[in-house]
Amino acid sequence: MLQNREFLCKNPCYAFFFSEGNSSQREKILNNHESESETEWESLLKPFDLRKLRKSLNKITPYQLRKLIELPLDVSTSMEIFQWASNQKGYCHSYDVHYALIDKLGASREFKVIDKLLLQMKEEQIVFRESLFILIMKYYGKAGLPGQATRLLLDMRSLFSCEPTFRSYNVVLDILVGGNCPNVAPNVFYKMLNKGISPTVYTFGVVMKALCSINEVDTACSLLRDMTKHGCVPNSVVYQTLIHALSKVNRINEAFKLLEEMFLMGCTPDVNTFNDVIHGLCKVNRIHEAAKLVDRMLLRGFTPNSLTYGVLMHGLCQMGQVDEAKALLNKVPEPHIVLFNTLISGYAKNGRLDTARDIMNESMLTIGCNPDVYTYNILINGLCKKGFMVSALELVKEMESKGCKPNVITYTILIDGFCKAGQLEEARHVVDEMSVRGLNLNTVGYNCLICTMCKDGKVNEALQIFSDMSGKGCKPDTFTYSTLIHGLCKVDQMDVALGLYRDMFLDGVLPNTVTYNTLIHAFVRKGATQDALKLVNDMLFRGCSLDKITSNGIIRALCNDGQVDKAMGFFEEMTRKGINPHITSCNILINGLCRTWKVQNALEFLRDMIHRGLTPDIVTYNSLINGLCKMGHVREALNLFDKLQTEGISPDVITYNTLISSQCKANMLDDAYVFLSRGVVNGFIPNDITWYILVSNFVKKGDEEW
């Protein structure tokens, strides 16, 4: 308290607050300041009479106190003045005093003190006004506390008997959207409607923005039709919000209709709205419609900006219509470097590198637009993809001679080019040059080197590069690990590959489907099916999807091991986990069942397969026919042959050879010959095996008869 008094003594404004102590000391303090020039804070107190105010010593009115609190004083001093005034006999704080103090507390984020003041106001039976709560809500929003703002909205009525209007709801909705809580905004909006509070156009606009940001575009669009029920007419902001959201999710027809409706409703779109639709059209390759929309813009008096032209040019280049993009660039009033780079990239991707260089060396320089490092990188990348590495190096020298320094991306493009050309030593030279220039290789560059080394079987060198990579602070990614694991599996270093797989998690890198598939296939090839299954379980546990190649590999491995029941169990488990069965998986299982003499089970599985919506193919029927024939059920096999033809499936040479061989073994040579003849009539062309089966069996029969 003594320190606060000393502070107030140093400030002439607060000399009159002392009701205790020596009166002559107070007079001395006041007299010391009589001769001083009027300070800035004193001028803020006008039209008050400072002399009279100081002489009053003890008495202060709520109006005067509000003026004092509004001065640029710190919070602790303002609170002390507030408390001092509270102790005055017969004094009662007004609403305006509380408002001024809460305003200052909010700016300093003293929200706990604000809560206490609100309760104090309630005890003092001060009538609350909505403006005070809106003030506090806005400070909560600035402090990034959208939840507290929402809580205060609910407390307004229940705790402080103040009815919120659309103004309070609009502020809270704004805070929720701006505070990254858009999913809460619709709930607040619907509570507002349930309480009978009429929303405004602004309310609808904010809620639509919230819904669009959480991909509830349909709900946002339905609100557009509900606006008229509440007496609201959509404005430009509402339409722009919906058009942007629809264009973003490629619902371009709906966005286009809303743009038309916007004009009919007398709302004026801005250039960004047109750009959203144009970009949406280009994304779905409706380039000519996008170009027509640009023409409509011009007819309606709108001026396309650089983004408009850039989006349309990019779309044309993506479609390979680079000459049209060039013609469009010529129409741009003031083309800049980004538009030129878009066009140069288009020509480079279409393999027209000479034209791309002409644009850089002629068109750009004509208007005084100098190529930047991105321009050169586009051309260097184009040359590298074509395998013109010498030309790429020459272009690097050219850019340096013109004062444009190559960056990490430039060198990474060169490294990638040399690696893909199989010139690993040249790639190493580029790395050395980077080091001399003080540039560090990035993850993409390291991946290029590691991938090339693994392809060449130089896995140990790749591991050394990987070690250098970590030592130089460059973080490996999933591609890095997957490449190394694939290289190690190729040279049968499975233990090292598994160790690297475990290191991924320690390094904070998650394996993907490629990583798991590589390891699983390596185990399957080695016959370590159980190890492969463990990885499958780990893969599914971590949320990686099992592709048909991997699942088929596991099923085939189990069937080859004679574990058909386990293969069936694995198939059913994959189905339960939402992995749709594939005809190849079913064929492997049917073949496995038939090989283990479980043909009836295979036929039941076929019926189940058809019930699941899968269509059997000739491989399916060949496995079943072969299984029936092995069991000596040739007639049943022939019936199945007739069935597959009625289903529109054409038998192949394997089908005919299997049945002909089985008929011959069953001493049904005449039937086999008739079957062959009928097949030839239907377009079957016998191969060497067919003739061998027939001839050898007929000769054998002739020998027996002889």
mmCIF file of C-alpha atoms in Angstrom, residues 282 287-292 294-295 308-332 339 342-344 346-347 350 352 355 359:
data_model
loop_
_atom_site.group_PDB
_atom_site.id
_atom_site.type_symbol
_atom_site.label_atom_id
_atom_site.label_comp_id
_atom_site.label_asym_id
_atom_site.label_seq_id
_atom_site.Cartn_x
_atom_site.Cartn_y
_atom_site.Cartn_z
ATOM 1 C CA CYS A 282 -9.751 -25.934 -65.267
ATOM 2 C CA ILE A 287 -10.766 -25.274 -70.279
ATOM 3 C CA HIS A 288 -12.829 -23.790 -73.101
ATOM 4 C CA GLU A 289 -15.716 -23.049 -70.713
ATOM 5 C CA ALA A 290 -13.221 -21.332 -68.423
ATOM 6 C CA ALA A 291 -11.978 -19.240 -71.363
ATOM 7 C CA LYS A 292 -15.562 -18.266 -72.224
ATOM 8 C CA VAL A 294 -13.086 -14.882 -68.893
ATOM 9 C CA ASP A 295 -14.670 -13.359 -72.005
ATOM 10 C CA THR A 308 -7.255 -15.261 -63.615
ATOM 11 C CA TYR A 309 -4.806 -15.473 -66.490
ATOM 12 C CA GLY A 310 -2.432 -17.693 -64.516
ATOM 13 C CA VAL A 311 -5.133 -20.268 -63.694
ATOM 14 C CA LEU A 312 -6.388 -20.372 -67.290
ATOM 15 C CA MET A 313 -2.871 -20.603 -68.718
ATOM 16 C CA HIS A 314 -2.023 -23.415 -66.310
ATOM 17 C CA GLY A 315 -5.177 -25.270 -67.370
ATOM 18 C CA LEU A 316 -4.335 -24.894 -71.054
ATOM 19 C CA CYS A 317 -0.772 -26.106 -70.444
ATOM 20 C CA GLN A 318 -2.045 -29.130 -68.492
ATOM 21 C CA MET A 319 -4.180 -30.047 -71.512
ATOM 22 C CA GLY A 320 -1.174 -29.675 -73.803
ATOM 23 C CA GLN A 321 -2.639 -26.554 -75.432
ATOM 24 C CA VAL A 322 0.509 -24.530 -74.879
ATOM 25 C CA ASP A 323 0.164 -22.440 -78.045
ATOM 26 C CA GLU A 324 -3.279 -21.273 -76.866
ATOM 27 C CA ALA A 325 -1.707 -20.424 -73.497
ATOM 28 C CA LYS A 326 0.932 -18.368 -75.296
ATOM 29 C CA ALA A 327 -1.777 -16.513 -77.258
ATOM 30 C CA LEU A 328 -3.537 -15.775 -73.953
ATOM 31 C CA LEU A 329 -0.316 -14.432 -72.442
ATOM 32 C CA ASN A 330 -0.048 -11.965 -75.313
ATOM 33 C CA LYS A 331 -3.426 -10.511 -74.241
ATOM 34 C CA VAL A 332 -2.279 -9.849 -70.658
ATOM 35 C CA LEU A 339 2.891 -16.134 -66.001
ATOM 36 C CA THR A 342 3.776 -21.114 -66.223
ATOM 37 C CA LEU A 343 4.073 -20.975 -70.006
ATOM 38 C CA ILE A 344 7.722 -22.097 -70.057
ATOM 39 C CA GLY A 346 3.999 -25.969 -70.164
ATOM 40 C CA TYR A 347 6.316 -26.060 -73.172
ATOM 41 C CA ASN A 350 5.339 -31.049 -73.626
ATOM 42 C CA ARG A 352 9.173 -28.332 -76.699
ATOM 43 C CA THR A 355 10.293 -22.904 -77.766
ATOM 44 C CA ILE A 359 10.311 -17.435 -74.594
#
